[in-house]
């Protein structure tokens, strides 16, 4: 600042000196002129300094505000990203409540993009949704759904690409990393992580299917990657007091063969609760798989994850050999309107 003022004074002196020589002015007039200029420059310098001080104060205030915002976000911790993810139905990592995107079975175009729900004002397009079919997205991901307006929401994985989208995944196995040989309470409540292998839970499946008609699709792959599917145009599971009975299973179509109609009307059996019709053995023990066992079952998708022709394997009787272990299974349900 002082350097700039000194340069201005120096230039002013030169100009005044030259002017006085031309007009015959005296040293006194030069001195008076310089005093006036210096006075004005001092006033200008004070004003400039005041402006500089105000800018410094403003900058300091902004920095303080930023620190307060950052501190507040740190206090909120994981709640902040969770709220954002709930809004957009994007990735989350909570076991059986949220997950990142599941592996794509069909190699669909990854260029399809998530819609921006944050800019949507319509309440019908905000989570929790009534079903995956109500989610306004073509991207498969986890979302909160609320079956009824007065019920507690819970997180599911929505498959939005395969077979027209809108599917809720209720069972997923692909690498054998999760033990499925479990008891009644775990099959009732669900287990696993939605970003890995999981069972959604019989109670959730019951709540989803009890008042609205749903269809079922079962996807299968053997360990060589050969793919098949079985699709049923109705699917309903009863309440716990009814033994989570397979109340309804519609007509079959597909490429895997109908290995599930045999289970229609059967209650669910686990290793610690027998509801099957075989008088000589406990089917969940014999097949090492909880299921809607009849006189045991043709479908044993919760059996052992092994690449072998074994009665205890995760298998589908009419796809490959009767007890041939599978490398992949995915069960999905979708609301029908």
Short mmCIF file of C-alpha atoms in Angstrom, two decimals:
data_model
loop_
_atom_site.label_atom_id
_atom_site.label_comp_id
_atom_site.label_asym_id
_atom_site.label_seq_id
_atom_site.Cartn_x
_atom_site.Cartn_y
_atom_site.Cartn_z
CA UNK A 1 0.00 0.00 0.00
CA UNK A 2 2.74 2.46 0.98
CA UNK A 3 4.71 1.63 -2.15
CA UNK A 4 1.71 2.43 -4.32
CA UNK A 5 1.18 5.75 -2.49
CA UNK A 6 4.88 6.68 -2.86
CA UNK A 7 4.75 6.06 -6.62
CA UNK A 8 1.63 8.19 -6.93
CA UNK A 9 3.30 11.06 -5.02
CA UNK A 10 6.45 10.81 -7.10
CA UNK A 11 4.47 11.00 -10.34
CA UNK A 12 2.45 13.89 -9.00
CA UNK A 13 5.60 15.83 -8.11
CA UNK A 14 7.06 15.36 -11.57
CA UNK A 15 3.83 16.48 -13.19
CA UNK A 16 3.46 19.55 -10.99
CA UNK A 17 7.12 20.47 -11.41
CA UNK A 18 6.79 20.32 -15.16
CA UNK A 19 3.59 22.34 -15.04
CA UNK A 20 5.13 25.04 -12.87
CA UNK A 21 8.16 25.44 -15.12
CA UNK A 22 5.90 25.98 -18.11
CA UNK A 23 3.65 28.45 -16.33
CA UNK A 24 6.34 30.16 -14.31
CA UNK A 25 4.88 28.98 -11.01
CA UNK A 26 6.76 29.23 -7.75
CA UNK A 27 8.03 26.64 -5.31
CA UNK A 28 5.27 27.74 -2.95
CA UNK A 29 2.53 26.66 -5.32
CA UNK A 30 4.23 23.29 -5.74
CA UNK A 31 4.38 22.83 -1.98
CA UNK A 32 0.69 23.68 -1.54
CA UNK A 33 -0.27 21.30 -4.32
CA UNK A 34 1.74 18.51 -2.78
CA UNK A 35 0.09 19.04 0.61
CA UNK A 36 -3.35 18.77 -0.95
CA UNK A 37 -2.39 15.60 -2.79
CA UNK A 38 -0.87 14.03 0.32
CA UNK A 39 -4.02 14.81 2.30
CA UNK A 40 -6.22 13.17 -0.32
CA UNK A 41 -3.91 10.18 -0.55
CA UNK A 42 -4.01 9.67 3.22
CA UNK A 43 -7.82 9.69 3.10
CA UNK A 44 -7.77 7.22 0.23
CA UNK A 45 -5.30 4.97 2.03
CA UNK A 46 -7.49 4.90 5.14
CA UNK A 47 -10.52 3.91 3.07
CA UNK A 48 -8.55 1.20 1.30
CA UNK A 49 -7.33 -0.12 4.63
CA UNK A 50 -10.90 -0.20 5.97
CA UNK A 51 -12.00 -2.19 2.91
CA UNK A 52 -9.10 -4.61 3.38
CA UNK A 53 -10.03 -5.10 7.04
CA UNK A 54 -13.65 -5.85 6.11
CA UNK A 55 -12.51 -8.43 3.53
CA UNK A 56 -10.27 -10.12 6.10
CA UNK A 57 -13.14 -10.27 8.60
CA UNK A 58 -15.46 -11.75 5.95
CA UNK A 59 -12.89 -14.37 4.99
CA UNK A 60 -12.35 -15.30 8.63
CA UNK A 61 -16.10 -15.63 9.16
CA UNK A 62 -16.42 -17.94 6.14
CA UNK A 63 -13.61 -20.17 7.40
CA UNK A 64 -15.26 -20.42 10.81
CA UNK A 65 -18.59 -21.37 9.24
CA UNK A 66 -16.92 -24.10 7.20
CA UNK A 67 -15.27 -25.51 10.33
CA UNK A 68 -18.63 -25.56 12.14
CA UNK A 69 -20.33 -27.38 9.24
CA UNK A 70 -17.56 -30.00 9.05
CA UNK A 71 -17.74 -30.52 12.83
CA UNK A 72 -21.50 -30.99 12.66
CA UNK A 73 -21.17 -33.59 9.86
CA UNK A 74 -18.59 -35.51 11.88
CA UNK A 75 -20.99 -35.62 14.83
CA UNK A 76 -23.74 -37.04 12.61
CA UNK A 77 -21.39 -39.81 11.53
CA UNK A 78 -22.86 -42.55 9.30
CA UNK A 79 -26.39 -41.15 9.51
CA UNK A 80 -25.68 -38.57 6.83
CA UNK A 81 -24.68 -40.96 4.02
CA UNK A 82 -27.45 -43.36 5.06
CA UNK A 83 -30.12 -40.70 4.57
CA UNK A 84 -28.70 -39.84 1.19
CA UNK A 85 -28.68 -43.48 0.13
CA UNK A 86 -32.24 -44.00 1.33
CA UNK A 87 -33.30 -41.12 -0.90
CA UNK A 88 -31.68 -42.47 -4.01
CA UNK A 89 -31.87 -46.23 -3.32
CA UNK A 90 -28.12 -46.43 -3.87
CA UNK A 91 -25.42 -48.44 -2.20
CA UNK A 92 -25.32 -49.17 1.49
CA UNK A 93 -23.57 -51.80 3.57
CA UNK A 94 -25.87 -52.85 6.42
CA UNK A 95 -26.43 -56.63 6.69
CA UNK A 96 -29.89 -57.63 5.43
CA UNK A 97 -30.93 -53.98 5.42
CA UNK A 98 -28.89 -52.48 2.61
CA UNK A 99 -26.34 -53.46 -0.02
CA UNK A 100 -24.29 -52.35 -2.98
CA UNK A 101 -25.32 -53.41 -6.47
CA UNK A 102 -25.65 -57.16 -6.91
CA UNK A 103 -23.76 -58.99 -9.63
CA UNK A 104 -25.53 -58.72 -12.98
CA UNK A 105 -26.60 -62.14 -14.24
CA UNK A 106 -27.38 -61.19 -17.79
CA UNK A 107 -24.60 -58.74 -18.75
CA UNK A 108 -27.00 -55.85 -19.34
CA UNK A 109 -25.79 -52.51 -20.53
CA UNK A 110 -24.01 -50.82 -17.61
CA UNK A 111 -24.63 -47.43 -19.24
CA UNK A 112 -28.16 -47.30 -17.83
CA UNK A 113 -28.10 -44.61 -15.17
CA UNK A 114 -29.79 -44.07 -11.81
CA UNK A 115 -32.57 -41.49 -11.93
CA UNK A 116 -32.08 -38.45 -9.73
CA UNK A 117 -34.68 -38.86 -7.01
CA UNK A 118 -33.34 -35.92 -5.02
CA UNK A 119 -34.82 -33.50 -7.55
CA UNK A 120 -38.20 -35.23 -7.56
CA UNK A 121 -41.00 -33.42 -5.74
CA UNK A 122 -43.70 -36.08 -6.05
CA UNK A 123 -44.12 -37.92 -2.73
CA UNK A 124 -44.99 -41.13 -4.60
CA UNK A 125 -41.43 -41.21 -5.94
CA UNK A 126 -39.78 -40.89 -2.53
CA UNK A 127 -38.76 -43.89 -0.38
CA UNK A 128 -39.90 -46.02 1.25
CA UNK A 129 -41.69 -47.48 -1.77
CA UNK A 130 -44.57 -49.95 -1.72
CA UNK A 131 -42.56 -52.45 -3.78
CA UNK A 132 -39.63 -52.67 -6.18
CA UNK A 133 -42.14 -52.27 -8.99
CA UNK A 134 -42.93 -48.77 -7.67
CA UNK A 135 -39.27 -47.66 -7.72
CA UNK A 136 -38.76 -45.18 -10.60
CA UNK A 137 -35.40 -46.56 -11.68
CA UNK A 138 -33.90 -48.89 -14.25
CA UNK A 139 -30.84 -49.53 -12.06
CA UNK A 140 -30.75 -52.59 -9.81
CA UNK A 141 -30.01 -51.60 -6.22
CA UNK A 142 -31.24 -51.76 -2.64
CA UNK A 143 -34.30 -49.77 -1.55
CA UNK A 144 -36.51 -49.29 1.45
CA UNK A 145 -40.01 -50.64 0.97
CA UNK A 146 -43.07 -50.32 3.18
CA UNK A 147 -45.69 -53.00 2.57
CA UNK A 148 -48.47 -51.03 4.27
CA UNK A 149 -48.73 -47.39 5.25
CA UNK A 150 -48.64 -48.30 8.95
CA UNK A 151 -45.96 -51.01 8.76
CA UNK A 152 -42.25 -50.74 9.44
CA UNK A 153 -40.13 -50.29 6.30
CA UNK A 154 -37.30 -52.69 5.53
CA UNK A 155 -34.59 -52.86 2.91
CA UNK A 156 -34.67 -55.24 -0.04
CA UNK A 157 -32.66 -55.71 -3.20
CA UNK A 158 -34.56 -54.60 -6.32
CA UNK A 159 -33.65 -56.28 -9.61
CA UNK A 160 -34.65 -53.71 -12.23
CA UNK A 161 -33.11 -55.15 -15.40
CA UNK A 162 -33.92 -58.86 -15.69
CA UNK A 163 -37.32 -59.88 -17.04
CA UNK A 164 -38.73 -56.36 -17.12
CA UNK A 165 -37.52 -55.33 -13.64
CA UNK A 166 -39.52 -54.67 -10.48
CA UNK A 167 -38.37 -57.89 -8.74
CA UNK A 168 -37.65 -58.32 -5.03
CA UNK A 169 -34.80 -60.80 -4.53
CA UNK A 170 -35.65 -63.19 -1.67
CA UNK A 171 -32.75 -65.65 -1.98
CA UNK A 172 -29.31 -65.33 -3.59
CA UNK A 173 -26.41 -67.79 -3.72
CA UNK A 174 -23.42 -67.68 -6.03
CA UNK A 175 -20.15 -68.55 -4.24
CA UNK A 176 -20.92 -70.68 -1.17
CA UNK A 177 -19.54 -68.09 1.25
CA UNK A 178 -22.63 -68.21 3.52
CA UNK A 179 -23.81 -71.18 5.58
CA UNK A 180 -27.49 -71.88 4.83
CA UNK A 181 -27.85 -74.83 7.22
CA UNK A 182 -29.70 -72.82 9.88
CA UNK A 183 -32.63 -72.93 12.25
CA UNK A 184 -36.20 -71.65 12.24
CA UNK A 185 -35.60 -68.22 13.75
CA UNK A 186 -32.91 -67.32 11.23
CA UNK A 187 -35.01 -68.41 8.26
CA UNK A 188 -37.91 -66.46 9.75
CA UNK A 189 -35.92 -63.24 10.28
CA UNK A 190 -33.47 -63.52 7.38
CA UNK A 191 -29.68 -63.73 7.31
CA UNK A 192 -26.66 -62.73 5.24
CA UNK A 193 -25.79 -59.46 3.52
CA UNK A 194 -27.75 -58.10 0.59
CA UNK A 195 -24.48 -57.34 -1.18
CA UNK A 196 -23.44 -61.00 -0.89
CA UNK A 197 -25.37 -64.23 -0.33
CA UNK A 198 -28.57 -63.98 1.70
CA UNK A 199 -32.03 -65.21 2.62
CA UNK A 200 -34.49 -62.31 2.95
CA UNK A 201 -36.65 -63.91 5.66
CA UNK A 202 -39.96 -65.80 5.72
CA UNK A 203 -41.74 -63.13 7.75
CA UNK A 204 -40.83 -60.43 5.24
CA UNK A 205 -41.88 -62.70 2.35
CA UNK A 206 -45.19 -63.34 4.11
CA UNK A 207 -45.81 -59.63 4.67
CA UNK A 208 -45.01 -58.85 1.03
CA UNK A 209 -47.21 -61.57 -0.48
CA UNK A 210 -50.18 -61.83 1.90
CA UNK A 211 -52.35 -59.01 0.50
CA UNK A 212 -51.08 -58.51 -3.05
CA UNK A 213 -50.64 -61.11 -5.76
CA UNK A 214 -47.04 -61.91 -6.68
CA UNK A 215 -45.26 -64.08 -9.20
CA UNK A 216 -42.03 -66.03 -8.64
CA UNK A 217 -38.99 -66.63 -10.80
CA UNK A 218 -36.13 -68.97 -9.91
CA UNK A 219 -32.81 -68.56 -11.75
CA UNK A 220 -30.22 -71.33 -11.82
CA UNK A 221 -26.71 -71.95 -13.12
CA UNK A 222 -24.55 -75.03 -12.90
CA UNK A 223 -20.83 -74.81 -12.24
CA UNK A 224 -20.17 -74.61 -15.99
CA UNK A 225 -22.31 -71.48 -16.27
CA UNK A 226 -25.27 -73.12 -18.03
CA UNK A 227 -28.39 -71.09 -17.24
CA UNK A 228 -32.06 -72.03 -16.77
CA UNK A 229 -35.11 -70.54 -15.09
CA UNK A 230 -38.47 -71.56 -13.67
CA UNK A 231 -41.31 -69.04 -13.50
CA UNK A 232 -44.63 -69.33 -11.61
CA UNK A 233 -47.51 -66.91 -12.10
CA UNK A 234 -48.53 -66.93 -8.43
CA UNK A 235 -46.64 -67.12 -5.14
CA UNK A 236 -47.83 -66.63 -1.55
CA UNK A 237 -46.39 -67.59 1.84
CA UNK A 238 -48.57 -67.89 4.96
CA UNK A 239 -47.90 -66.56 8.46
CA UNK A 240 -45.64 -68.05 11.14
CA UNK A 241 -48.68 -69.48 12.94
CA UNK A 242 -49.42 -71.34 9.69
CA UNK A 243 -45.85 -72.65 9.51
CA UNK A 244 -45.04 -70.25 6.65
CA UNK A 245 -46.97 -72.59 4.39
CA UNK A 246 -46.51 -72.25 0.63
CA UNK A 247 -50.11 -71.15 0.22
CA UNK A 248 -50.06 -70.52 -3.48
CA UNK A 249 -47.83 -71.45 -6.38
CA UNK A 250 -49.09 -70.74 -9.87
CA UNK A 251 -48.57 -72.30 -13.27
CA UNK A 252 -45.02 -73.07 -14.36
CA UNK A 253 -43.14 -72.00 -17.46
CA UNK A 254 -39.42 -71.88 -18.19
CA UNK A 255 -36.38 -73.95 -19.08
CA UNK A 256 -35.37 -75.55 -15.77
CA UNK A 257 -38.33 -77.89 -15.34
CA UNK A 258 -41.04 -77.74 -12.67
CA UNK A 259 -39.35 -78.93 -9.48
CA UNK A 260 -41.42 -76.81 -7.09
CA UNK A 261 -45.11 -77.64 -7.62
CA UNK A 262 -44.44 -80.76 -5.49
CA UNK A 263 -43.98 -78.35 -2.54
CA UNK A 264 -47.25 -76.43 -2.94
CA UNK A 265 -49.32 -76.43 0.26
CA UNK A 266 -46.37 -77.54 2.42
CA UNK A 267 -45.19 -75.86 5.60
CA UNK A 268 -41.58 -74.76 5.95
CA UNK A 269 -39.15 -77.17 7.61
CA UNK A 270 -35.79 -76.31 9.18
CA UNK A 271 -33.23 -78.43 11.01
CA UNK A 272 -34.85 -77.55 14.35
CA UNK A 273 -38.52 -77.60 13.32
CA UNK A 274 -40.06 -80.48 11.38
CA UNK A 275 -43.17 -79.84 9.28
CA UNK A 276 -42.59 -82.31 6.43
CA UNK A 277 -44.70 -85.36 5.55
CA UNK A 278 -41.97 -87.99 5.60
CA UNK A 279 -42.62 -90.27 8.57
CA UNK A 280 -39.25 -92.00 8.40
CA UNK A 281 -36.85 -89.05 8.52
CA UNK A 282 -36.51 -85.29 9.01
CA UNK A 283 -36.13 -83.85 5.49
CA UNK A 284 -34.15 -80.75 6.46
CA UNK A 285 -31.60 -83.04 8.13
CA UNK A 286 -31.54 -85.57 5.32
CA UNK A 287 -31.16 -82.94 2.59
CA UNK A 288 -29.29 -80.39 4.78
CA UNK A 289 -31.61 -77.74 3.43
CA UNK A 290 -34.56 -75.85 4.93
CA UNK A 291 -37.50 -75.82 2.51
CA UNK A 292 -41.22 -76.36 2.01
CA UNK A 293 -40.63 -80.09 2.28
CA UNK A 294 -43.33 -82.57 1.28
CA UNK A 295 -42.06 -86.15 1.40
CA UNK A 296 -38.78 -84.21 1.13
CA UNK A 297 -38.37 -82.24 -2.11
CA UNK A 298 -37.40 -81.95 -5.77
CA UNK A 299 -35.99 -78.47 -5.15
CA UNK A 300 -33.32 -78.01 -2.49
CA UNK A 301 -32.02 -74.49 -3.09
CA UNK A 302 -30.95 -74.01 0.53
CA UNK A 303 -28.83 -77.19 0.53
CA UNK A 304 -25.05 -77.48 0.61
CA UNK A 305 -23.03 -75.47 -1.91
CA UNK A 306 -21.04 -78.29 -3.53
CA UNK A 307 -20.13 -79.28 -7.08
CA UNK A 308 -21.25 -82.89 -6.78
CA UNK A 309 -24.20 -85.19 -7.47
CA UNK A 310 -25.24 -85.40 -3.82
CA UNK A 311 -28.63 -85.58 -2.07
CA UNK A 312 -27.57 -82.75 0.25
CA UNK A 313 -26.53 -80.38 -2.54
CA UNK A 314 -28.20 -77.15 -3.61
CA UNK A 315 -30.13 -78.70 -6.49
CA UNK A 316 -33.14 -78.56 -8.83
CA UNK A 317 -34.22 -82.05 -9.82
CA UNK A 318 -35.06 -81.37 -13.49
CA UNK A 319 -32.04 -79.21 -14.30
CA UNK A 320 -29.04 -81.45 -15.08
CA UNK A 321 -28.96 -84.59 -12.91
CA UNK A 322 -31.45 -84.94 -10.06
CA UNK A 323 -29.04 -84.10 -7.21
CA UNK A 324 -26.39 -82.22 -9.18
CA UNK A 325 -25.05 -79.32 -7.13
CA UNK A 326 -25.58 -75.84 -8.58
CA UNK A 327 -23.21 -72.88 -8.62
CA UNK A 328 -25.90 -70.20 -8.64
CA UNK A 329 -29.51 -69.68 -7.55
CA UNK A 330 -31.63 -66.56 -7.27
CA UNK A 331 -35.29 -66.42 -6.23
CA UNK A 332 -37.26 -63.27 -7.01
CA UNK A 333 -40.87 -62.18 -6.56
CA UNK A 334 -42.78 -59.37 -8.27
CA UNK A 335 -46.11 -57.77 -7.58
CA UNK A 336 -48.73 -58.42 -10.27
CA UNK A 337 -51.30 -55.78 -11.20
#
